[in-house]
Tab-separated table of C-alpha atoms and ligand atoms in Angstrom:
chain	number	residue	atom	x	y	z
A	1	UNK	CA	116.760	151.081	68.298
A	2	UNK	CA	120.436	151.832	68.504
A	3	UNK	CA	122.172	153.872	71.173
A	4	UNK	CA	124.605	156.681	70.359
A	5	UNK	CA	127.671	154.475	70.621
A	6	UNK	CA	126.085	152.066	68.149
A	7	UNK	CA	126.953	149.050	70.219
A	8	UNK	CA	123.488	148.154	71.518
A	9	UNK	CA	120.386	147.162	69.608
A	10	UNK	CA	116.993	146.405	71.041
A	11	UNK	CA	114.569	144.084	69.297
A	12	UNK	CA	111.011	143.230	70.363
A	13	UNK	CA	110.071	139.574	70.112
A	14	UNK	CA	106.418	138.580	70.063
A	15	UNK	CA	106.825	134.797	70.105
A	16	UNK	CA	109.340	132.014	70.839
A	17	UNK	CA	109.745	131.654	67.072
A	18	UNK	CA	110.798	135.291	66.729
A	19	UNK	CA	113.308	134.841	69.543
A	20	UNK	CA	114.725	131.798	67.736
A	21	UNK	CA	115.010	133.863	64.559
A	22	UNK	CA	117.111	136.452	66.409
A	23	UNK	CA	119.299	133.663	67.794
A	24	UNK	CA	119.657	132.145	64.344
A	25	UNK	CA	120.938	135.440	62.961
A	26	UNK	CA	123.580	135.523	65.716
A	27	UNK	CA	124.557	131.892	65.071
A	28	UNK	CA	124.968	132.510	61.352
A	29	UNK	CA	127.321	135.432	61.990
A	30	UNK	CA	129.524	133.651	64.531
A	31	UNK	CA	133.045	132.944	63.320
A	32	UNK	CA	134.364	130.959	66.275
A	33	UNK	CA	135.874	131.906	69.618
A	34	UNK	CA	132.886	134.041	70.617
A	35	UNK	CA	131.578	134.269	74.158
A	36	UNK	CA	127.926	135.266	74.421
A	37	UNK	CA	126.432	136.160	77.801
A	38	UNK	CA	122.702	135.627	78.295
A	39	UNK	CA	120.926	137.457	81.082
A	40	UNK	CA	117.330	137.600	82.228
A	41	UNK	CA	115.026	135.992	84.798
A	42	UNK	CA	113.625	132.445	84.901
A	43	UNK	CA	111.629	131.673	81.790
A	44	UNK	CA	112.774	134.828	79.997
A	45	UNK	CA	113.697	132.907	76.859
A	46	UNK	CA	117.461	132.356	77.135
A	47	UNK	CA	117.334	128.687	76.113
A	48	UNK	CA	114.875	129.562	73.348
A	49	UNK	CA	117.414	132.049	71.960
A	50	UNK	CA	120.163	129.397	72.177
A	51	UNK	CA	117.966	127.049	70.118
A	52	UNK	CA	118.086	129.681	67.389
A	53	UNK	CA	121.854	130.149	67.735
A	54	UNK	CA	122.192	126.376	67.281
A	55	UNK	CA	120.134	126.492	64.074
A	56	UNK	CA	122.342	129.297	62.795
A	57	UNK	CA	125.368	127.071	63.391
A	58	UNK	CA	123.765	124.241	61.441
A	59	UNK	CA	122.985	122.129	64.505
A	60	UNK	CA	119.895	119.988	63.936
A	61	UNK	CA	119.273	118.188	67.240
A	62	UNK	CA	117.314	119.387	70.269
A	63	UNK	CA	118.800	122.061	72.519
A	64	UNK	CA	117.648	122.056	76.133
A	65	UNK	CA	118.676	123.972	79.180
A	66	UNK	CA	121.841	122.399	80.573
A	67	UNK	CA	120.808	123.306	84.155
A	68	UNK	CA	121.564	119.880	85.630
A	69	UNK	CA	124.709	119.064	83.662
A	70	UNK	CA	126.136	122.642	83.607
A	71	UNK	CA	127.506	122.235	80.088
A	72	UNK	CA	126.438	120.677	76.802
A	73	UNK	CA	128.395	120.580	73.551
A	74	UNK	CA	126.669	120.412	70.168
A	75	UNK	CA	128.526	119.917	66.916
A	76	UNK	CA	127.668	122.001	63.859
A	77	UNK	CA	129.553	124.341	61.518
A	78	UNK	CA	131.260	125.367	64.786
A	79	UNK	CA	130.860	123.731	68.159
A	80	UNK	CA	128.209	125.230	70.396
A	81	UNK	CA	129.259	125.145	74.026
A	82	UNK	CA	126.136	125.808	76.083
A	83	UNK	CA	126.607	126.602	79.780
A	84	UNK	CA	124.053	127.331	82.492
A	85	UNK	CA	125.349	128.842	85.720
A	86	UNK	CA	121.998	128.927	87.529
A	87	UNK	CA	123.123	126.489	90.213
A	88	UNK	CA	126.628	127.909	90.665
A	89	UNK	CA	128.402	130.908	92.075
A	90	UNK	CA	130.925	132.653	89.865
A	91	UNK	CA	133.736	131.200	91.990
A	92	UNK	CA	132.433	127.664	91.513
A	93	UNK	CA	132.117	128.183	87.772
A	94	UNK	CA	135.723	129.397	87.674
A	95	UNK	CA	137.000	126.475	89.744
A	96	UNK	CA	135.135	123.999	87.565
A	97	UNK	CA	136.982	125.443	84.552
A	98	UNK	CA	133.735	126.452	82.887
A	99	UNK	CA	134.919	129.992	82.191
A	100	UNK	CA	138.213	129.112	80.527
A	101	UNK	CA	139.395	127.131	77.498
A	102	UNK	CA	137.389	129.091	74.965
A	103	UNK	CA	138.147	127.281	71.714
A	104	UNK	CA	138.586	129.087	68.394
A	105	UNK	CA	136.197	126.635	66.776
A	106	UNK	CA	133.603	127.031	69.496
A	107	UNK	CA	130.835	129.457	70.305
A	108	UNK	CA	130.318	129.634	74.063
A	109	UNK	CA	126.903	130.759	75.285
A	110	UNK	CA	126.318	131.234	78.985
A	111	UNK	CA	122.869	131.276	80.569
A	112	UNK	CA	122.632	133.006	83.935
A	113	UNK	CA	125.763	134.974	83.069
A	114	UNK	CA	124.886	137.298	85.984
A	115	UNK	CA	126.647	134.670	88.117
A	116	UNK	CA	129.937	135.241	86.292
A	117	UNK	CA	129.865	139.037	86.287
A	118	UNK	CA	133.366	140.353	85.594
A	119	UNK	CA	134.875	136.855	85.415
A	120	UNK	CA	134.891	136.346	81.666
A	121	UNK	CA	135.480	138.568	78.627
A	122	UNK	CA	132.490	138.531	76.320
A	123	UNK	CA	131.803	139.469	72.703
A	124	UNK	CA	128.057	139.869	73.076
A	125	UNK	CA	125.751	140.433	76.012
A	126	UNK	CA	122.090	139.630	75.473
A	127	UNK	CA	119.459	140.712	77.996
A	128	UNK	CA	115.927	139.365	77.721
A	129	UNK	CA	113.016	140.944	79.594
A	130	UNK	CA	109.342	140.131	79.658
A	131	UNK	CA	107.122	143.017	78.662
A	132	UNK	CA	103.368	143.508	78.950
A	133	UNK	CA	101.920	140.669	76.903
A	134	UNK	CA	102.381	136.969	77.669
A	135	UNK	CA	104.670	136.261	74.723
A	136	UNK	CA	106.346	139.649	74.375
A	137	UNK	CA	110.006	140.024	75.162
A	138	UNK	CA	112.379	142.946	74.860
A	139	UNK	CA	115.795	141.730	73.770
A	140	UNK	CA	118.844	143.972	73.964
A	141	UNK	CA	122.074	142.878	72.366
A	142	UNK	CA	125.281	144.680	73.238
A	143	UNK	CA	128.543	144.303	71.337
A	144	UNK	CA	131.246	144.082	73.999
A	145	UNK	CA	133.804	143.609	71.255
A	146	UNK	CA	133.984	146.269	68.511
A	147	UNK	CA	134.158	143.529	65.867
A	148	UNK	CA	130.549	142.692	66.631
A	149	UNK	CA	129.274	146.240	66.158
A	150	UNK	CA	128.796	145.791	62.434
A	151	UNK	CA	127.264	142.346	62.968
A	152	UNK	CA	124.557	143.912	65.111
A	153	UNK	CA	123.211	145.761	62.087
A	154	UNK	CA	123.059	142.449	60.236
A	155	UNK	CA	121.181	140.864	63.131
A	156	UNK	CA	118.744	143.758	63.164
A	157	UNK	CA	118.199	143.519	59.419
A	158	UNK	CA	117.191	139.856	59.571
A	159	UNK	CA	114.756	140.354	62.450
B	1	ATP	N1	108.878	135.880	72.788
B	1	ATP	C1	109.317	134.796	73.441
B	1	ATP	N2	110.639	134.497	73.403
B	1	ATP	C2	111.123	133.430	74.057
B	1	ATP	N3	110.375	132.561	74.782
B	1	ATP	C3	109.056	132.821	74.848
B	1	ATP	C4	108.475	133.933	74.180
B	1	ATP	N4	107.144	133.927	74.423
B	1	ATP	C5	106.913	132.865	75.186
B	1	ATP	N5	108.033	132.182	75.448
B	1	ATP	C6	108.092	130.945	76.257
B	1	ATP	O1	108.786	131.272	77.444
B	1	ATP	C7	109.536	130.133	77.830
B	1	ATP	C8	111.000	130.530	77.856
B	1	ATP	O2	111.708	129.435	78.335
B	1	ATP	P1	113.272	129.304	78.246
B	1	ATP	O3	113.559	127.941	78.767
B	1	ATP	O4	113.767	129.683	76.907
B	1	ATP	O5	113.707	130.422	79.292
B	1	ATP	P2	115.084	130.562	80.069
B	1	ATP	O6	115.348	132.018	80.147
B	1	ATP	O7	116.107	129.697	79.455
B	1	ATP	O8	114.695	130.009	81.512
B	1	ATP	P3	115.666	129.428	82.658
B	1	ATP	O9	116.114	130.615	83.453
B	1	ATP	O10	114.763	128.539	83.446
B	1	ATP	O11	116.804	128.718	82.008
B	1	ATP	C9	109.277	129.033	76.833
B	1	ATP	O12	108.210	128.231	77.292
B	1	ATP	C10	108.865	129.814	75.595
B	1	ATP	O13	108.016	129.076	74.736
B	2	MG	MG1	117.323	128.168	80.189
């Protein structure tokens, strides 16, 4: 589904593998310098989506939630900078420098981006919600930057 401004798509995922496939499509389209906000409750599937983004960037190793270390960097075609703000307030994240220094050769993905509302400019905002069945998720992806509007169609095509 696409809304009338064409900057939001919604995709249903029926398994972790499907969520990774959506992430992979995003990772493959990333060109560097992107900031991707991930929102949704505990266990929604944010880290699972990041695992797919990593694959799309050519990163082979395991990707886990960086909840205890706040930030993990993985090297691939571009660097994946994976943040998790669950344990922080937006102010703390700012003070720790987590919301600045966005590199041109990096893709920054932020779990629990609700914590940083209004504190960082994003290219994409992904919201993941559980739906009726155990493994069903509704995933909405919003292009915050017009450049990503056309990429959304590509993401939708692959999924
Ligand atoms: N369609 C689906 N998409 C993603 N994950 C799913 C799906 N169905 C089931 N799951 C399971 O839900 C769990 C999602 O965990 P994940 O760590 O990705 O969530 P999270 O949003 O990062 O949680 P947290 O807020 O704790 O960081 C995993 O165990 C995954 O296998
Ligand atoms: Mg997580």
